[in-house]
Amino acid sequence: MIQRAAANGIEIAYESFGSPTGRPLLLIMGLGAQLIHWDDEFCELLAEQGHHVVRFDNRDAGLSTHLHDEGVPAWGAPSPYVLDDLADDSAGLMDVLGLPAAHVVGASMGGMIAQALAIRHPARVLSLTSIMSTPGPQAAPPTEAAAAVLFAKPATDREGVVAGALTTWAVLGSPGWELDRERVTRLAGLAFDRCHDPAGTARQLAAIMASGDRTSALGGLKVPALVIHGEDDQLVPLAGGRATAAAIPGARLVTYPGMGHDLPRALWPAIVAEITAHTGSATPARPEPARPEPAA
């Protein structure tokens, strides 16, 4: 069930899975994507492994606040916000949820936000998982084909949006598996019905470009970090994952051949297992109850 939280001066739409007593796990989605792009089944798999999963719409996406008055940023003009603001949105949501700290998982732009959250609010991040992301735009520029679909003129009607999604994910998706056309069609239609705002996506992209490189700041992190990346990612090539892992002390890099810039269903069990092992090893042990002294 979708709920709403007032945080950091905006309203954030969110949804949770699993027991509130489980390991808190905050999922942060990427550019132009909505909370539904963390598939229900994927979230349920994480919940079955003992997590209390929270997924949410970033500002300018889905049912969260859209900064319509800011319009579409001109190329090179100041951005209305940066990734640090999105990281503060995440921390504000945690405040509303009563979470002093959480395990944080981000995909693509969500990985960038998760990195910024760990940098700005290190005490709030129990562990960091950065998926198909990068410490900065220059670390892993997209291929020519990926850039073409990223900057393609957005459709304005539902049919065009669905057709565009099929074209996009034929390029950006995982070549190791056949494109799940039913899933792409369903999610594109549902996302259009929830909220279609290409200008909001443009503002998010401007935030990425205005945020600079996090490599140096990531070097100061002391949080357990897992980096997951597809070996056939065209939008954020593998160099982005390698650069992220190299920047964070002690980070572990896991790569998958055939994986592009998405989370193919066939890899869900493996990815969930990696995240679960990571959060389990990073969760502070609960103190054992004091044992009564033996009678004299």
Short mmCIF file of C-alpha atoms in Angstrom, two decimals:
data_model
loop_
_atom_site.label_atom_id
_atom_site.label_comp_id
_atom_site.label_asym_id
_atom_site.label_seq_id
_atom_site.Cartn_x
_atom_site.Cartn_y
_atom_site.Cartn_z
CA MET A 1 0.00 0.00 0.00
CA ILE A 2 1.37 3.39 -1.02
CA GLN A 3 1.99 5.78 1.86
CA ARG A 4 3.28 9.35 1.89
CA ALA A 5 5.83 11.08 4.08
CA ALA A 6 6.68 14.77 4.40
CA ALA A 7 10.49 14.89 4.32
CA ASN A 8 13.12 17.48 3.40
CA GLY A 9 10.50 19.92 2.21
CA ILE A 10 8.79 17.54 -0.23
CA GLU A 11 6.32 14.65 -0.12
CA ILE A 12 7.69 11.16 -0.75
CA ALA A 13 5.54 8.22 -1.82
CA TYR A 14 6.75 4.90 -0.43
CA GLU A 15 5.78 1.29 0.14
CA SER A 16 7.17 -1.44 2.38
CA PHE A 17 7.48 -5.23 2.35
CA GLY A 18 8.22 -7.67 5.17
CA SER A 19 8.19 -7.45 8.93
CA PRO A 20 8.98 -4.07 10.51
CA THR A 21 11.31 -6.00 12.84
CA GLY A 22 13.46 -7.19 9.92
CA ARG A 23 16.73 -5.65 8.78
CA PRO A 24 15.80 -2.21 7.41
CA LEU A 25 16.58 -2.10 3.68
CA LEU A 26 16.08 1.11 1.68
CA LEU A 27 15.86 0.69 -2.11
CA ILE A 28 16.68 3.75 -4.24
CA MET A 29 15.72 3.69 -7.92
CA GLY A 30 17.37 5.37 -10.89
CA LEU A 31 16.87 8.07 -13.50
CA GLY A 32 13.24 8.59 -14.44
CA ALA A 33 12.29 5.32 -12.76
CA GLN A 34 9.61 4.79 -10.13
CA LEU A 35 9.32 2.56 -7.08
CA ILE A 36 7.48 -0.03 -9.20
CA HIS A 37 10.70 -0.63 -11.11
CA TRP A 38 11.86 -2.51 -8.03
CA ASP A 39 9.63 -5.45 -8.96
CA ASP A 40 7.18 -6.71 -6.36
CA GLU A 41 8.65 -10.22 -6.59
CA PHE A 42 12.19 -8.91 -6.15
CA CYS A 43 11.12 -7.00 -3.02
CA GLU A 44 9.28 -10.04 -1.70
CA LEU A 45 12.39 -12.19 -2.18
CA LEU A 46 14.37 -9.70 -0.09
CA ALA A 47 11.62 -9.65 2.54
CA GLU A 48 11.66 -13.45 2.70
CA GLN A 49 15.34 -13.23 3.62
CA GLY A 50 14.55 -11.20 6.74
CA HIS A 51 14.55 -7.65 5.40
CA HIS A 52 12.06 -4.87 6.03
CA VAL A 53 12.11 -3.47 2.51
CA VAL A 54 11.19 0.14 1.73
CA ARG A 55 10.95 1.33 -1.87
CA PHE A 56 10.02 4.88 -2.82
CA ASP A 57 9.66 7.42 -5.61
CA ASN A 58 12.46 9.96 -5.83
CA ARG A 59 11.47 13.60 -6.22
CA ASP A 60 10.36 14.31 -9.79
CA ALA A 61 9.27 10.69 -10.27
CA GLY A 62 6.09 8.74 -9.66
CA LEU A 63 3.82 9.97 -6.90
CA SER A 64 6.41 12.01 -5.00
CA THR A 65 6.67 15.79 -5.33
CA HIS A 66 7.44 17.12 -8.82
CA LEU A 67 9.14 20.49 -9.17
CA HIS A 68 7.02 21.56 -12.12
CA ASP A 69 7.78 25.25 -11.60
CA GLU A 70 11.46 24.58 -12.42
CA GLY A 71 10.62 23.54 -15.99
CA VAL A 72 13.20 21.79 -18.17
CA PRO A 73 16.78 22.87 -17.34
CA ALA A 74 18.68 24.31 -20.27
CA TRP A 75 21.86 22.38 -21.07
CA GLY A 76 24.66 23.84 -18.99
CA ALA A 77 22.32 25.99 -16.88
CA PRO A 78 22.30 25.63 -13.07
CA SER A 79 20.39 22.56 -11.88
CA PRO A 80 17.46 23.13 -9.50
CA TYR A 81 18.94 20.47 -7.22
CA VAL A 82 21.81 18.00 -7.03
CA LEU A 83 22.23 14.39 -5.92
CA ASP A 84 23.03 15.54 -2.37
CA ASP A 85 19.45 16.86 -2.16
CA LEU A 86 18.11 13.48 -3.22
CA ALA A 87 20.32 11.84 -0.59
CA ASP A 88 18.85 14.19 2.01
CA ASP A 89 15.37 13.18 0.80
CA SER A 90 16.30 9.57 1.60
CA ALA A 91 17.57 10.51 5.05
CA GLY A 92 14.40 12.51 5.65
CA LEU A 93 12.26 9.50 4.74
CA MET A 94 14.24 7.41 7.22
CA ASP A 95 13.47 10.02 9.88
CA VAL A 96 9.75 9.72 9.20
CA LEU A 97 9.97 5.92 9.30
CA GLY A 98 11.82 6.04 12.62
CA LEU A 99 14.94 4.39 11.19
CA PRO A 100 18.15 5.62 12.83
CA ALA A 101 20.06 3.66 10.16
CA ALA A 102 19.37 1.25 7.31
CA HIS A 103 21.04 -0.95 4.74
CA VAL A 104 20.92 1.05 1.50
CA VAL A 105 20.69 -0.36 -2.03
CA GLY A 106 20.73 1.92 -5.06
CA ALA A 107 20.52 1.15 -8.77
CA SER A 108 21.99 3.39 -11.47
CA MET A 109 21.23 7.00 -10.40
CA GLY A 110 19.95 5.38 -7.21
CA GLY A 111 23.44 4.01 -6.65
CA MET A 112 24.80 7.54 -6.98
CA ILE A 113 22.24 8.76 -4.45
CA ALA A 114 23.12 5.87 -2.12
CA GLN A 115 26.80 6.82 -2.37
CA ALA A 116 25.95 10.45 -1.58
CA LEU A 117 23.83 9.33 1.37
CA ALA A 118 26.75 7.33 2.79
CA ILE A 119 29.06 10.31 2.33
CA ARG A 120 26.71 12.90 3.84
CA HIS A 121 25.09 10.75 6.54
CA PRO A 122 27.55 7.93 7.31
CA ALA A 123 25.91 7.03 10.62
CA ARG A 124 22.62 6.37 8.81
CA VAL A 125 24.03 3.70 6.48
CA LEU A 126 24.61 0.22 7.92
CA SER A 127 25.77 -1.10 4.56
CA LEU A 128 25.93 0.19 1.00
CA THR A 129 25.08 -1.75 -2.14
CA SER A 130 25.73 0.15 -5.38
CA ILE A 131 24.27 -1.53 -8.47
CA MET A 132 25.13 -0.60 -12.10
CA SER A 133 26.35 2.80 -10.96
CA THR A 134 29.44 5.01 -10.95
CA PRO A 135 31.24 7.57 -8.77
CA GLY A 136 30.89 10.23 -11.47
CA PRO A 137 29.65 10.79 -15.05
CA GLN A 138 33.16 10.73 -16.50
CA ALA A 139 34.12 7.36 -14.98
CA ALA A 140 32.01 5.35 -17.43
CA PRO A 141 30.44 7.29 -20.32
CA PRO A 142 27.60 5.51 -22.13
CA THR A 143 28.13 3.87 -25.49
CA GLU A 144 26.90 5.73 -28.57
CA ALA A 145 23.86 3.44 -28.83
CA ALA A 146 22.97 3.93 -25.16
CA ALA A 147 23.36 7.71 -25.42
CA ALA A 148 21.03 7.73 -28.42
CA VAL A 149 18.16 6.13 -26.50
CA LEU A 150 18.91 8.13 -23.33
CA PHE A 151 18.56 11.44 -25.18
CA ALA A 152 15.78 10.38 -27.56
CA LYS A 153 12.76 12.68 -27.65
CA PRO A 154 10.22 11.30 -25.14
CA ALA A 155 6.80 10.17 -26.31
CA THR A 156 3.72 11.95 -25.01
CA ASP A 157 1.05 9.25 -25.21
CA ARG A 158 0.75 5.86 -23.52
CA GLU A 159 1.18 3.82 -26.71
CA GLY A 160 4.28 5.77 -27.69
CA VAL A 161 5.78 5.46 -24.21
CA VAL A 162 5.33 1.67 -24.24
CA ALA A 163 6.83 1.39 -27.72
CA GLY A 164 9.74 3.60 -26.65
CA ALA A 165 10.38 1.46 -23.60
CA LEU A 166 10.64 -1.67 -25.75
CA THR A 167 13.12 0.10 -28.04
CA THR A 168 15.12 1.43 -25.09
CA TRP A 169 15.43 -1.86 -23.25
CA ALA A 170 16.30 -3.74 -26.43
CA VAL A 171 19.46 -1.60 -26.33
CA LEU A 172 20.06 -1.18 -22.60
CA GLY A 173 18.80 -4.54 -21.34
CA SER A 174 20.75 -7.72 -20.70
CA PRO A 175 21.95 -9.44 -23.90
CA GLY A 176 22.47 -12.65 -21.99
CA TRP A 177 18.72 -13.17 -21.76
CA GLU A 178 15.78 -12.61 -24.08
CA LEU A 179 14.04 -9.28 -23.49
CA ASP A 180 11.02 -9.77 -21.23
CA ARG A 181 8.63 -7.83 -23.45
CA GLU A 182 5.63 -8.54 -21.22
CA ARG A 183 7.37 -7.07 -18.17
CA VAL A 184 8.68 -4.02 -20.05
CA THR A 185 5.24 -3.37 -21.57
CA ARG A 186 3.46 -3.78 -18.24
CA LEU A 187 5.84 -1.55 -16.28
CA ALA A 188 5.94 1.15 -18.96
CA GLY A 189 2.16 1.31 -19.04
CA LEU A 190 1.86 1.33 -15.25
CA ALA A 191 4.53 4.02 -14.94
CA PHE A 192 2.70 6.18 -17.50
CA ASP A 193 -0.56 5.74 -15.60
CA ARG A 194 1.07 6.66 -12.27
CA CYS A 195 2.81 9.77 -13.60
CA HIS A 196 4.39 10.70 -16.92
CA ASP A 197 6.79 13.61 -16.47
CA PRO A 198 9.71 13.80 -18.96
CA ALA A 199 10.63 17.23 -17.56
CA GLY A 200 11.12 15.64 -14.14
CA THR A 201 13.50 13.10 -15.66
CA ALA A 202 15.39 15.97 -17.32
CA ARG A 203 15.77 17.67 -13.93
CA GLN A 204 17.11 14.44 -12.43
CA LEU A 205 19.60 14.14 -15.28
CA ALA A 206 20.68 17.74 -14.69
CA ALA A 207 21.24 16.83 -11.02
CA ILE A 208 23.55 13.98 -12.04
CA MET A 209 25.58 16.22 -14.34
CA ALA A 210 25.79 19.01 -11.73
CA SER A 211 26.96 16.75 -8.91
CA GLY A 212 30.52 16.12 -9.98
CA ASP A 213 32.70 13.19 -9.00
CA ARG A 214 32.48 11.37 -5.64
CA THR A 215 35.70 9.33 -5.91
CA SER A 216 37.67 11.27 -3.32
CA ALA A 217 34.77 11.42 -0.84
CA LEU A 218 34.07 7.70 -1.26
CA GLY A 219 37.64 7.06 -0.16
CA GLY A 220 36.71 8.27 3.31
CA LEU A 221 33.84 5.83 3.80
CA LYS A 222 34.04 3.19 6.51
CA VAL A 223 30.77 1.48 5.58
CA PRO A 224 30.68 -2.12 4.32
CA ALA A 225 30.18 -1.82 0.56
CA LEU A 226 29.04 -4.21 -2.16
CA VAL A 227 29.22 -3.21 -5.83
CA ILE A 228 27.15 -5.17 -8.37
CA HIS A 229 27.52 -4.57 -12.10
CA GLY A 230 26.67 -6.14 -15.43
CA GLU A 231 29.57 -6.95 -17.71
CA ASP A 232 27.49 -5.92 -20.75
CA ASP A 233 26.06 -2.63 -19.47
CA GLN A 234 26.00 0.00 -22.23
CA LEU A 235 24.52 2.90 -20.25
CA VAL A 236 26.98 2.69 -17.35
CA PRO A 237 29.74 0.39 -18.60
CA LEU A 238 31.57 -1.97 -16.25
CA ALA A 239 34.27 0.66 -15.73
CA GLY A 240 31.75 2.49 -13.54
CA GLY A 241 31.38 -0.45 -11.18
CA ARG A 242 35.11 -1.02 -11.09
CA ALA A 243 35.71 2.67 -10.31
CA THR A 244 33.12 2.57 -7.51
CA ALA A 245 34.65 -0.52 -5.93
CA ALA A 246 38.16 0.89 -6.24
CA ALA A 247 37.12 4.13 -4.57
CA ILE A 248 35.51 2.61 -1.45
CA PRO A 249 37.93 0.97 0.99
CA GLY A 250 37.21 -2.73 1.36
CA ALA A 251 34.39 -2.77 -1.22
CA ARG A 252 33.59 -6.09 -2.88
CA LEU A 253 32.83 -6.16 -6.62
CA VAL A 254 30.48 -8.76 -8.08
CA THR A 255 29.94 -8.81 -11.86
CA TYR A 256 27.64 -10.85 -14.09
CA PRO A 257 28.32 -11.73 -17.73
CA GLY A 258 25.35 -11.05 -19.98
CA MET A 259 23.84 -8.48 -17.59
CA GLY A 260 23.12 -5.04 -19.02
CA HIS A 261 21.57 -2.00 -17.38
CA ASP A 262 18.72 -3.87 -15.74
CA LEU A 263 18.06 -6.65 -13.25
CA PRO A 264 17.17 -9.74 -15.29
CA ARG A 265 14.77 -12.06 -13.50
CA ALA A 266 17.14 -15.01 -13.91
CA LEU A 267 19.68 -13.21 -11.70
CA TRP A 268 17.27 -12.21 -8.93
CA PRO A 269 18.09 -15.21 -6.68
CA ALA A 270 21.84 -14.60 -7.02
CA ILE A 271 21.56 -10.84 -6.46
CA VAL A 272 19.22 -11.28 -3.49
CA ALA A 273 21.67 -13.81 -2.02
CA GLU A 274 24.55 -11.35 -2.42
CA ILE A 275 22.60 -8.51 -0.79
CA THR A 276 21.41 -10.77 2.04
CA ALA A 277 24.91 -12.02 2.82
CA HIS A 278 26.15 -8.44 2.74
CA THR A 279 23.49 -7.03 5.07
CA GLY A 280 23.85 -10.03 7.36
CA SER A 281 27.57 -9.55 7.80
CA ALA A 282 27.09 -5.80 8.35
CA THR A 283 24.28 -6.04 10.90
CA PRO A 284 25.50 -5.35 14.45
CA ALA A 285 25.15 -8.36 16.69
CA ARG A 286 22.52 -8.03 19.39
CA PRO A 287 23.97 -8.29 22.89
CA GLU A 288 23.13 -11.50 24.67
CA PRO A 289 20.91 -11.09 27.72
CA ALA A 290 22.76 -11.07 30.98
CA ARG A 291 22.88 -14.45 32.68
CA PRO A 292 22.09 -14.65 36.38
CA GLU A 293 25.03 -15.30 38.63
CA PRO A 294 25.06 -18.86 40.00
CA ALA A 295 23.90 -19.15 43.55
CA ALA A 296 26.70 -19.25 46.13
#
